[in-house]
XYZ file of C-alpha atoms in Angstrom:
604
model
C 0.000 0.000 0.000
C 0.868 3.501 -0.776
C 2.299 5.154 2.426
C 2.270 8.877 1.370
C -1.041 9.638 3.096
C 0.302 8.515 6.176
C 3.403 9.917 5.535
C 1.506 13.632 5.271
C -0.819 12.871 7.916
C 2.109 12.624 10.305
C 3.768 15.922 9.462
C 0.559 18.027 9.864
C -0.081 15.767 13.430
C 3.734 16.793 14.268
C 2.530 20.694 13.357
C -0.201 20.778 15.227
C 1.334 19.314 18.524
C 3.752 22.023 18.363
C 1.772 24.165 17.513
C -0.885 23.494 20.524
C -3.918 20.764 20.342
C -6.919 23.551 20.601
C -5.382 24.342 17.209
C -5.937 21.027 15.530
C -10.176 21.489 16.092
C -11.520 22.577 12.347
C -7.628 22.461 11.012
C -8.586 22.494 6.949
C -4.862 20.921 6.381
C -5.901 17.765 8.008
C -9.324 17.879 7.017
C -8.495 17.468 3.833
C -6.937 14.062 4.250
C -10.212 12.314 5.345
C -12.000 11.921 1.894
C -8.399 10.313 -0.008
C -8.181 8.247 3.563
C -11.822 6.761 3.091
C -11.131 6.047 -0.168
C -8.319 4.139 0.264
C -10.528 2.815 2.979
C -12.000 0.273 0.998
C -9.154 -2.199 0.219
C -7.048 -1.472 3.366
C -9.070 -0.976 6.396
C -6.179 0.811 8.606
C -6.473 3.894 6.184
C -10.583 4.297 7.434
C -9.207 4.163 10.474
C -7.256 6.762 10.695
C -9.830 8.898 8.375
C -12.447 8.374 11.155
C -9.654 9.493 13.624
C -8.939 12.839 11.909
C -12.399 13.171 11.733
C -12.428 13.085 15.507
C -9.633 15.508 15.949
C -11.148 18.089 13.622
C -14.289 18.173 14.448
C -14.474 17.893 18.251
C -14.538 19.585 21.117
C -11.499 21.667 22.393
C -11.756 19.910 25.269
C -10.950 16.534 23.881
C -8.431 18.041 21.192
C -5.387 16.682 23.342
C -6.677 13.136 23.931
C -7.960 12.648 20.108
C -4.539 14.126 18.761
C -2.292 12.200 20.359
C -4.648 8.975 19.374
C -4.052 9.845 16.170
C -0.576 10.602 16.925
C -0.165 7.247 18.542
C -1.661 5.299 15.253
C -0.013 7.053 12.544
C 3.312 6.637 13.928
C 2.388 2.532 14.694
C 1.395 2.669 10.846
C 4.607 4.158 9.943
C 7.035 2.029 12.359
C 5.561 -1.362 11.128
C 5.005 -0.395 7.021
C 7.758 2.060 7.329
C 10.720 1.666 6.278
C 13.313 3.023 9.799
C 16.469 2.314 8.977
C 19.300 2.366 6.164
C 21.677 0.244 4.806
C 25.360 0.619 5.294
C 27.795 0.329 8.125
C 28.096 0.707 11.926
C 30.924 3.192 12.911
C 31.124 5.510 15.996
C 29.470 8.508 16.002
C 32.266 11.819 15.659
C 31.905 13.822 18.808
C 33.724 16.861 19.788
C 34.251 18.332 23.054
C 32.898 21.588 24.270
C 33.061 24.119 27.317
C 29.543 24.728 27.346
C 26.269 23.239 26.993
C 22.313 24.036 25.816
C 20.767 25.941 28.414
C 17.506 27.008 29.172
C 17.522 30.660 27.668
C 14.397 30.964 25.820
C 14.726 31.825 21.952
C 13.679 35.384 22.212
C 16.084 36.122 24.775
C 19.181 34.730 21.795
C 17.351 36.761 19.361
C 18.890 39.706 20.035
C 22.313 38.000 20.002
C 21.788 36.200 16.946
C 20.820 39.532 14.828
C 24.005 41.470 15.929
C 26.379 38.605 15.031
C 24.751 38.089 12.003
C 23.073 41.837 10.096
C 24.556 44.894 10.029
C 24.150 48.735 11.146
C 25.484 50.288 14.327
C 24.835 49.647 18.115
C 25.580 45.820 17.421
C 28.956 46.108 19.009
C 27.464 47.124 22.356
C 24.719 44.331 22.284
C 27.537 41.723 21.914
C 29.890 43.295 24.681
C 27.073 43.282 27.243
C 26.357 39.924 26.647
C 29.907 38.843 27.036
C 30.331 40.835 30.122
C 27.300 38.832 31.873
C 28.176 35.022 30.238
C 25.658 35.028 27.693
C 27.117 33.121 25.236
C 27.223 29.849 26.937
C 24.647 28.295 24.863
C 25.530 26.475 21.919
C 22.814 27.736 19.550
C 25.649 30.794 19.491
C 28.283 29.389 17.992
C 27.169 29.032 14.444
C 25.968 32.808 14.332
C 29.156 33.539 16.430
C 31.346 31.992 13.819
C 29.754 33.886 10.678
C 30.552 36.832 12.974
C 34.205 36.499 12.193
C 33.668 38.407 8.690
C 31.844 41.261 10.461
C 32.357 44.261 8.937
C 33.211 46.199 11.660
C 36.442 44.759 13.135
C 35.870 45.598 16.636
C 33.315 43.374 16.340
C 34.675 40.481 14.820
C 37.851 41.183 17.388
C 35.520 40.547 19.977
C 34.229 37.483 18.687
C 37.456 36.126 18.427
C 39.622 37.387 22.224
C 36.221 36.570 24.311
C 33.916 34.546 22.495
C 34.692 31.759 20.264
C 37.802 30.482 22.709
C 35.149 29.998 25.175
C 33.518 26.802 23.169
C 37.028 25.414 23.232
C 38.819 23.008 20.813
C 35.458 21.298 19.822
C 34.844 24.071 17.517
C 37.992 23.718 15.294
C 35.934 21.381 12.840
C 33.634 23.736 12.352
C 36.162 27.073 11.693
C 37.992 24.553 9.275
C 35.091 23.586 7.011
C 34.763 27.027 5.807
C 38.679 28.278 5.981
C 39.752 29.515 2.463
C 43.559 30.184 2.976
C 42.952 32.514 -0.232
C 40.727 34.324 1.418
C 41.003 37.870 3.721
C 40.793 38.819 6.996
C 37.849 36.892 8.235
C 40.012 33.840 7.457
C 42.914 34.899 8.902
C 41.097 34.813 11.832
C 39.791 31.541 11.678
C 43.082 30.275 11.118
C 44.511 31.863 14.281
C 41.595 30.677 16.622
C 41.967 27.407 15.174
C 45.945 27.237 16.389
C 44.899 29.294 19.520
C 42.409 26.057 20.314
C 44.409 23.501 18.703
C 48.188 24.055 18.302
C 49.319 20.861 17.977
C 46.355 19.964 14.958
C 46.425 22.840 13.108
C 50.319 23.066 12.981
C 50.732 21.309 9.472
C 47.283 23.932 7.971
C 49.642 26.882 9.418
C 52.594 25.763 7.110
C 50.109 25.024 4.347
C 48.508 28.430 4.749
C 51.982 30.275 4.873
C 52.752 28.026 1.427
C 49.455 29.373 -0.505
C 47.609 31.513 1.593
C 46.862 35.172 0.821
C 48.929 37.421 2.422
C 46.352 37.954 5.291
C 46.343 34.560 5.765
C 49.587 34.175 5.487
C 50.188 36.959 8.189
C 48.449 35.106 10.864
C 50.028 31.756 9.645
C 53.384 33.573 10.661
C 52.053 34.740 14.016
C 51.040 30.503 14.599
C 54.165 29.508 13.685
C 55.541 31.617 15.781
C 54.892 29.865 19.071
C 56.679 27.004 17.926
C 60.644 26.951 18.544
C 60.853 24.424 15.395
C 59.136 26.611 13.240
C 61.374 29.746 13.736
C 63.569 29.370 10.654
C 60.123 29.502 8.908
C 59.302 32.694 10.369
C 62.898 34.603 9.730
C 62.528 33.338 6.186
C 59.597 36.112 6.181
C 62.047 38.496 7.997
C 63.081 38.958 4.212
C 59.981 38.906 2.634
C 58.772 41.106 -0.379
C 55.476 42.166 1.349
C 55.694 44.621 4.501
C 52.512 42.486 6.005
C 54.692 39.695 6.201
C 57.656 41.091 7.261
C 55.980 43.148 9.863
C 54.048 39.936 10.956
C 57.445 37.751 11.009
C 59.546 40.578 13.210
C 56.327 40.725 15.731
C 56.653 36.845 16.235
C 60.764 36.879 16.922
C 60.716 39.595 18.958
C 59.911 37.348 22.017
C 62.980 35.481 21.350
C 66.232 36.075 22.857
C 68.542 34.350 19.889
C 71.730 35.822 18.259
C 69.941 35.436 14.906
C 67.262 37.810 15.859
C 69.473 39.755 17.977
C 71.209 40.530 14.329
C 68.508 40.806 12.273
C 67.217 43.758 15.203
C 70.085 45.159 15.106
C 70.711 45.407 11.352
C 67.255 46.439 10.414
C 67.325 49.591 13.356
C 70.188 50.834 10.827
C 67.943 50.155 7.734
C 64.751 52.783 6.464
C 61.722 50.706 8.227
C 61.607 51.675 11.517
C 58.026 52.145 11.192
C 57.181 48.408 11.243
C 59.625 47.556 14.068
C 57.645 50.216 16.085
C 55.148 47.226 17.786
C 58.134 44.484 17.739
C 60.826 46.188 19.818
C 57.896 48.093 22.036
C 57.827 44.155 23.612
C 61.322 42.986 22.887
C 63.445 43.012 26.043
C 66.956 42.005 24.338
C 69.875 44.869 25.949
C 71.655 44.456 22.833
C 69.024 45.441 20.557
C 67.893 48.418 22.892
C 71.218 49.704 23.514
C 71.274 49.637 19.450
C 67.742 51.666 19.233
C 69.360 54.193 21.803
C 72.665 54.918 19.720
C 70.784 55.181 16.310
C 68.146 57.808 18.094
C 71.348 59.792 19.723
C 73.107 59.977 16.643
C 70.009 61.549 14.674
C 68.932 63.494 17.789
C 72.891 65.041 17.466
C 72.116 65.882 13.929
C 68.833 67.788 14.803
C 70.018 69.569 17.462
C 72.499 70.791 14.460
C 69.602 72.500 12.383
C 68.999 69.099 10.166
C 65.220 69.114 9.902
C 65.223 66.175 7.916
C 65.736 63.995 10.828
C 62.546 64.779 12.157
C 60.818 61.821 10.115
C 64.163 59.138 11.321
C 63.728 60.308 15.083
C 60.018 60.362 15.192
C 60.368 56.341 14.178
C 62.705 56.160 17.545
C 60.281 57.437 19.304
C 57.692 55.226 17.905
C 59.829 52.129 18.991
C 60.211 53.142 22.846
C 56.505 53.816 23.842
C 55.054 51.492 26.201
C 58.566 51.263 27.509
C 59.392 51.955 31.259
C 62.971 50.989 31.787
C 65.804 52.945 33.220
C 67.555 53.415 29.465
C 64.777 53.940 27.832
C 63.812 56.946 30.324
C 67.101 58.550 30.389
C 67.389 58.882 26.807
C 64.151 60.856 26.552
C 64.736 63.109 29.053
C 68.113 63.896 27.798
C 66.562 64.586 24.416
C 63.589 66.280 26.465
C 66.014 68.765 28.094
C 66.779 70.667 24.722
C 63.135 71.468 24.693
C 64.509 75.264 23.614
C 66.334 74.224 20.678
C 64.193 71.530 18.810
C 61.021 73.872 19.192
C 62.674 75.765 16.537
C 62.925 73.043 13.932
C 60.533 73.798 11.021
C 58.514 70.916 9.074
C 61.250 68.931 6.757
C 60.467 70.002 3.245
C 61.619 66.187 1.785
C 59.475 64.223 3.713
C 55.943 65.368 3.113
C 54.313 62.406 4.418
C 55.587 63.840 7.752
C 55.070 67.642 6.851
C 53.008 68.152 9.663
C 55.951 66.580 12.591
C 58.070 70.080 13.691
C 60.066 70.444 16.755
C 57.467 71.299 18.933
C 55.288 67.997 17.834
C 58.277 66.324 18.863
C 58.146 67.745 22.351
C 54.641 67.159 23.008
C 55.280 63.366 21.884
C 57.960 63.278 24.252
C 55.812 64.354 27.089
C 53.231 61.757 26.213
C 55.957 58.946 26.940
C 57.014 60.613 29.972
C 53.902 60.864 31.124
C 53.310 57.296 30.244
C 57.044 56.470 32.122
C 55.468 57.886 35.201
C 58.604 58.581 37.502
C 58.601 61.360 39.697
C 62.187 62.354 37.496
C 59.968 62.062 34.238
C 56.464 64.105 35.420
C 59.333 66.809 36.697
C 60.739 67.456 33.374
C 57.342 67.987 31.895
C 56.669 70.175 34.326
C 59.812 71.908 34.440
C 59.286 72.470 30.650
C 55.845 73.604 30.692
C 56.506 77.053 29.486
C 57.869 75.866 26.448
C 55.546 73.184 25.288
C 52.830 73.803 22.765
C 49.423 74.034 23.751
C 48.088 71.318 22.580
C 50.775 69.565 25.239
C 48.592 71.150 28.200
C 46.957 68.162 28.659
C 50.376 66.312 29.602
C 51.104 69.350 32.065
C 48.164 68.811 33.951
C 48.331 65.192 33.915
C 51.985 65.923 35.642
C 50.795 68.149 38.470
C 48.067 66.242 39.481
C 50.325 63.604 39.834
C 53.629 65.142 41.432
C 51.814 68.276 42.909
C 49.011 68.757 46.151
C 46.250 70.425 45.607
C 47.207 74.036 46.622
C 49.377 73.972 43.794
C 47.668 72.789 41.085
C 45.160 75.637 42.070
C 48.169 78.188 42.481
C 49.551 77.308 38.777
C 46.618 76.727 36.847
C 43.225 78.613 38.410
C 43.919 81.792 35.897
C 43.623 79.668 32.903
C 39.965 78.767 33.744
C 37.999 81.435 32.295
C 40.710 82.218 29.513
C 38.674 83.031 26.266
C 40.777 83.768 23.619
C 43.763 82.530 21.485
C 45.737 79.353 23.023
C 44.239 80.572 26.526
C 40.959 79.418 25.834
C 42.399 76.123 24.066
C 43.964 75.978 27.424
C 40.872 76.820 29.271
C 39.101 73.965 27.978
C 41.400 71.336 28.203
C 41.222 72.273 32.069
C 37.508 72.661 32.514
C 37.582 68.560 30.619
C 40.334 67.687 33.055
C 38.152 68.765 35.805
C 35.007 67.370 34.688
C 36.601 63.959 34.583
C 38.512 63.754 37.758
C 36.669 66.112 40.414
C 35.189 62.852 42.336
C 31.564 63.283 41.149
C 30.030 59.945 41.949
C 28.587 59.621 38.370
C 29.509 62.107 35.565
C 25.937 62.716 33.654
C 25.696 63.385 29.924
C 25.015 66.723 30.409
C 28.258 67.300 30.758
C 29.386 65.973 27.482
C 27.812 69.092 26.021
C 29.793 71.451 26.951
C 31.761 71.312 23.743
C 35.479 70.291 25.887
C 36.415 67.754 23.416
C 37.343 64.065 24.959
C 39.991 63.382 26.891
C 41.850 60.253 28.567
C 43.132 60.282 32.151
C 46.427 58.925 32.898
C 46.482 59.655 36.717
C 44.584 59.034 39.496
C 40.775 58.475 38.610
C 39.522 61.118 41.134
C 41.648 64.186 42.378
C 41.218 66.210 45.673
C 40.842 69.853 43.875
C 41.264 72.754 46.033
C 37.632 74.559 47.301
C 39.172 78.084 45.854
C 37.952 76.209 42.183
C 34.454 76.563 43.066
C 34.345 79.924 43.610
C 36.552 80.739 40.305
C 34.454 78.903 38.584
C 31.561 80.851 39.674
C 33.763 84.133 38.869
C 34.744 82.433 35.348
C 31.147 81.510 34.887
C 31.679 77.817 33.981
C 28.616 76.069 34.980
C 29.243 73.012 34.118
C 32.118 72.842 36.387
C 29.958 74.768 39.249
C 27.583 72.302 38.796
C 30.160 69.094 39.571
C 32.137 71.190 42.720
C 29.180 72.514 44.594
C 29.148 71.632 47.606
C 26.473 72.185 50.963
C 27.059 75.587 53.090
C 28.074 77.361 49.817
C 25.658 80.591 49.566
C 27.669 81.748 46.122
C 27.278 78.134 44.719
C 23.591 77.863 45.374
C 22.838 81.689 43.997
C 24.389 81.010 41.070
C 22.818 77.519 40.275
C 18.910 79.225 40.408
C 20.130 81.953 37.936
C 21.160 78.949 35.894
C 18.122 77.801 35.892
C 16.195 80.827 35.396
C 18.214 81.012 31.687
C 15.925 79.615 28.823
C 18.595 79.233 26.255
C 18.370 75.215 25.238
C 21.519 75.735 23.896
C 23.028 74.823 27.710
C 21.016 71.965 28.288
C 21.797 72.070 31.733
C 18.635 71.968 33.387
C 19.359 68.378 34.887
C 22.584 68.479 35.986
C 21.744 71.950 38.003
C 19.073 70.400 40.084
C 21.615 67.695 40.555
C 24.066 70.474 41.762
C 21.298 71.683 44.248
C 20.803 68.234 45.691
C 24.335 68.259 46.267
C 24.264 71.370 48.205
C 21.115 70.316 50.724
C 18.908 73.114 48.782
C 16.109 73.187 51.388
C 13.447 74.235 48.554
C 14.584 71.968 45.567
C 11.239 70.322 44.778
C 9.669 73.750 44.383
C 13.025 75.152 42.283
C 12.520 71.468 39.957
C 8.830 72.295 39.565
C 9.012 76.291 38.460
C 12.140 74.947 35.901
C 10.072 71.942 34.726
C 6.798 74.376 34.086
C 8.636 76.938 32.538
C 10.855 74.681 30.406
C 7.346 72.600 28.787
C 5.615 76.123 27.916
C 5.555 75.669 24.180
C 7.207 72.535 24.031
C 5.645 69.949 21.608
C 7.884 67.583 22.540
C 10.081 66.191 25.217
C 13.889 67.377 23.689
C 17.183 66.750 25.266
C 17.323 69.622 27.950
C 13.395 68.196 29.091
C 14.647 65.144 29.281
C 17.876 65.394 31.536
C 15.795 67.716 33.266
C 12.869 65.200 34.238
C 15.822 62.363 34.624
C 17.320 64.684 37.887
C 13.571 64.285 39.703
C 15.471 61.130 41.391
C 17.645 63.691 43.627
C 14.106 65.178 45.148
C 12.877 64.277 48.384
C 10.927 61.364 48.317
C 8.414 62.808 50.910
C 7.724 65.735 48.345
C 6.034 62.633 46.517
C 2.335 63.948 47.121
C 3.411 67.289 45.997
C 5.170 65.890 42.532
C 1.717 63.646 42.340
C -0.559 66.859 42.361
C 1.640 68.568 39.699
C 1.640 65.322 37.587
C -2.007 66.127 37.449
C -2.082 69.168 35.666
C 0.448 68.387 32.852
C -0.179 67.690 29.480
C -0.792 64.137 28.407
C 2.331 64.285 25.887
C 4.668 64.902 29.576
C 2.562 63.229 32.003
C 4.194 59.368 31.423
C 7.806 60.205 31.655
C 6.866 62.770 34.752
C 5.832 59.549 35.965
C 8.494 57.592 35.065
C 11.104 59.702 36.182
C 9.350 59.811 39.707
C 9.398 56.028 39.756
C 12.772 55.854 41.879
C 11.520 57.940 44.556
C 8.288 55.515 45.415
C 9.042 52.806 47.712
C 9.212 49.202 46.267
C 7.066 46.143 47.658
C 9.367 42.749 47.532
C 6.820 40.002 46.453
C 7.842 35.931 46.851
């Protein structure tokens, strides 16, 4: 007998228990198998049998749809298992099996969703999605690692990065049949990084692919086939074969890799390439290498083209900016007291011009070359190295002010940071008011605010990263030249209770309708600071005057509803009456931005 009937049957019963059994009542994709079933009826009686059970199922009760389903359930698959063919011919062998650091877990679908449409589309705010989940141990669910592994082609590289340092090496070696499957050692960067994860999971295994790849691959490919082989003593001559290579990639790839090794061979090749015209890609290789030889050999060349631009020779610039290049991130003694010996003739080489031969470095003068110099000695940290910056502050450019700052708050107290640097504040012109707001950013960023809010972003102080301590004990004298300089954002982050001048100053702020502040929030923040006694009523005149007109709830409204969480909670009646009166296109974030201040009920 023809089995197809039964064969359909059973996929729409399979459907419909998935789908839930009230669903299978009046289902017109089953019904439609009763008429062909009672045909076939009439020479083989099983098929009436299971017409007069759909019948059942379709046209019951609700109520019974889970007892009659899984009836027919229960024949059709006793049909299929005895007339059925269920198996296949061919061998028994043992199943493959890989091992894995993870396992399915119970996260429902929707919750991977997300996950699964940032690894896999495109467009921005994808890269956040995928570090949050990392950061709380999402990915610990195999249904990942497919979408995970596509990921590795992302088109933003962060992203793909990511996938590859903190996700991916999580599965562990288990994965490496998968990554290979796909590898393409003519392909780009996405394989490149497959090829490296595989050797990061598998060294041993993927040894032989990493020669093959470095035979045929691309040169991405063969770039991270380098950086395998690299970790393997055996392998080295490999990789100083592609000390020598034609493409920079590769050579740049193959120095990287020796420069953890402490051989004569690579001692020379160091050593002979310093004298060559590529310092540029031995920048990242001798930043790790530890070798004296080759350091004491970085050293001499940068004295001996440091002595030539101290002579006038302005096209040195480009040879000693690639010295300089090589020794950041370093923090020993040689290192240190070459730079500050270079440092010290601040007064000459901030009269060296822009070489005129080299004009892919047109831009580098002498006084770029001091504020790079303070950067590493800023970096070097040493009370001998934030000195010398300091010492030379006078004669740095102004775009090096944010190195001089980093310095005192590191070497000096508090008094005199305030007795060196308080004039700049409210500077408004020329380099004093380039100078004026790399202070008020400095400020901003380390004046021990518990949490910095946006509105403080506005204030047009371009970004800036802190080197020192992440807080700083500023001097009270700021807050009142900041009210004389009339800075408010900086006001609003050192006011402080018991400050009459502070608190005056903060209601005028308020009382200003130009959006273009947008500092509505952060000033009744200010005010909570200070213990204003009559800050609900100072929040509700700002809020009323600030929605007259507005059609909309724009930036200033909103920072401005989000500081209602500094009010009194027992103003809550008070907030509750004014919530009242507001329009209905306010009303729901009023209410949402009160939600902090009402108590919350724990429930089992």
């Amino acid at each position: 007998m023809s089995l197809a009937l039964i064969q359909e049957s059973a996929n729409e019963v399979r459907r419909l228990a998935i789908a839930g059994s009230p669903l299978a009542v009046g289902d017109f994709r089953l019904k439609k198998f009763i008429a062909p079933l009672e045909s076939a009826g009439a020479k083989v009686p099983v098929f009436a049998q299971v017409a007069k059970a759909i019948g059942e199922v379709v046209n019951g009760q609700e109520a019974d749809s889970a007892t009659n389903l899984l009836s027919l359930s229960t024949l059709l698959n006793a049909i299929l298992y005895t007339q059925g063919q269920s198996g296949v011919n061919g061998d028994y062998r043992e199943l493959e099996t890989f091992p894995t650091n993870c396992t399915s877990t119970r996260t429902p679908a929707r919750v991977l969703k997300p996950l699964v449409e940032a690894l896999t589309s495109t467009g921005g705010g994808r890269y956040e999605v995928i570090k949050s989940a990392v950061e709380r141990g999402a990915f610990n669910d195999l249904r990942l690692i497919d979408p995970a592994i596509r990921a590795l082609g992302d088109n933003y590289p962060e992203l793909a990065d990511l996938v590859v340092e903190k996700i991916l090496p999580a599965y562990g070696s288990g994965i490496v049949p998968r990554l290979k499957v796909s590898l393409d050692f003519k392909g780009k960067k996405e394989h490149a990084r497959r090829l490296q994860l595989m050797h990061q999971l598998d060294p041993a295994g993927t040894l032989d692919l990493c020669k093959t790849a470095l035979e045929i691959g691309s040169p991405e490919v063969k770039a991270a086939a380098i950086a395998c082989l690299g970790e393997h003593d055996d392998c080295l001559p490999l990789v100083l074969e592609q000390a020598n290579a034609k493409n920079k990639v590769l050579r740049a790839a193959a120095l990287a890799a020796l420069a953890k090794y402490d051989r004569p061979e690579i001692t020379k090749l160091f050593t002979e390439l310093i004298k060559g015209d590529e310092l540029d890609i031995l920048a990242g290789p001798l930043r790790n290498l530890r070798n004296a030889q080759v350091l004491n050999a970085l050293l001499a060349e940068g004295k001996r083209v440091f002595d030539l631009l101290l002579k006038g020779d302005e096209e040195q610039i480009p040879r000693f900016v690639g010295v300089i290049e090589c020794l950041k991130g370093r923090k020993d003694a040689n290192s240190e007291g070459f730079i500050l010996s270079s440092f010290a003739h601040g007064d000459k080489l901030g009269k060296l011009k822009a070489p005129k031969k080299s004009p892919s470095v047109s831009f580098t003068t002498g006084a770029d070359l001091m504020d790079q110099m303070s950067w590493l000695l800023l970096e070097i940290g040493t009370p001998a190295a934030l000195e010398a910056v300091l010492a030379m502050r006078d004669a740095l450019p102004p775009s090096s002010f944010h190195q001089v700052i980093h310095c005192a708050l590191r070497h000096w107290s508090p008094e005199q940071v305030f007795k060196e640097f308080s004039s700049w504040l409210g500077e408004a012109k020329g380099t004093g008011k380039e100078k004026a707001q790399i202070l008020q950013q400095i400020i901003l960023t380390t004046c021990g605010d518990d949490e910095l809010d946006s509105d403080s972003s506005n204030a047009g102080l371009g970004t800036l990263v802190f080197l020192g301590r992440p807080k700083f004990p500023w001097d009270a004298r700021w807050l009142d030249a900041a009210i004389k300089a009339d800075v408010p954002a900086i006001v609003c982050h050192l006011a402080r209770p018991n400050h009459k001048a502070a608190i005056t100053y903060l209601l005028k702020l308020l009382e200003v309708k130009a959006k273009a502040q947008n500092a509505s929030g952060l000033t009744i923040k200010a005010l909570a600071r200070c213990q204003y006694p009559e800050l609900t009523e100072a929040f509700l005149k700002t809020l009323g005057n600030r929605i007259k007109g507005a059609q909309y709830v724009d930036y200033d409204l909103q920072t401005l509803l989000a500081s209602a969480r500094y009010l009194p909670a027992a103003d809550l009646p008070k907030l509750d009456v004014f919530a009242a009166k507001l329009d209905e296109k306010f009303v729901d974030k009023f209410l949402e931005a009160l939600a902090p201040l009402r108590p919350t009920t724990s429930t089992n």
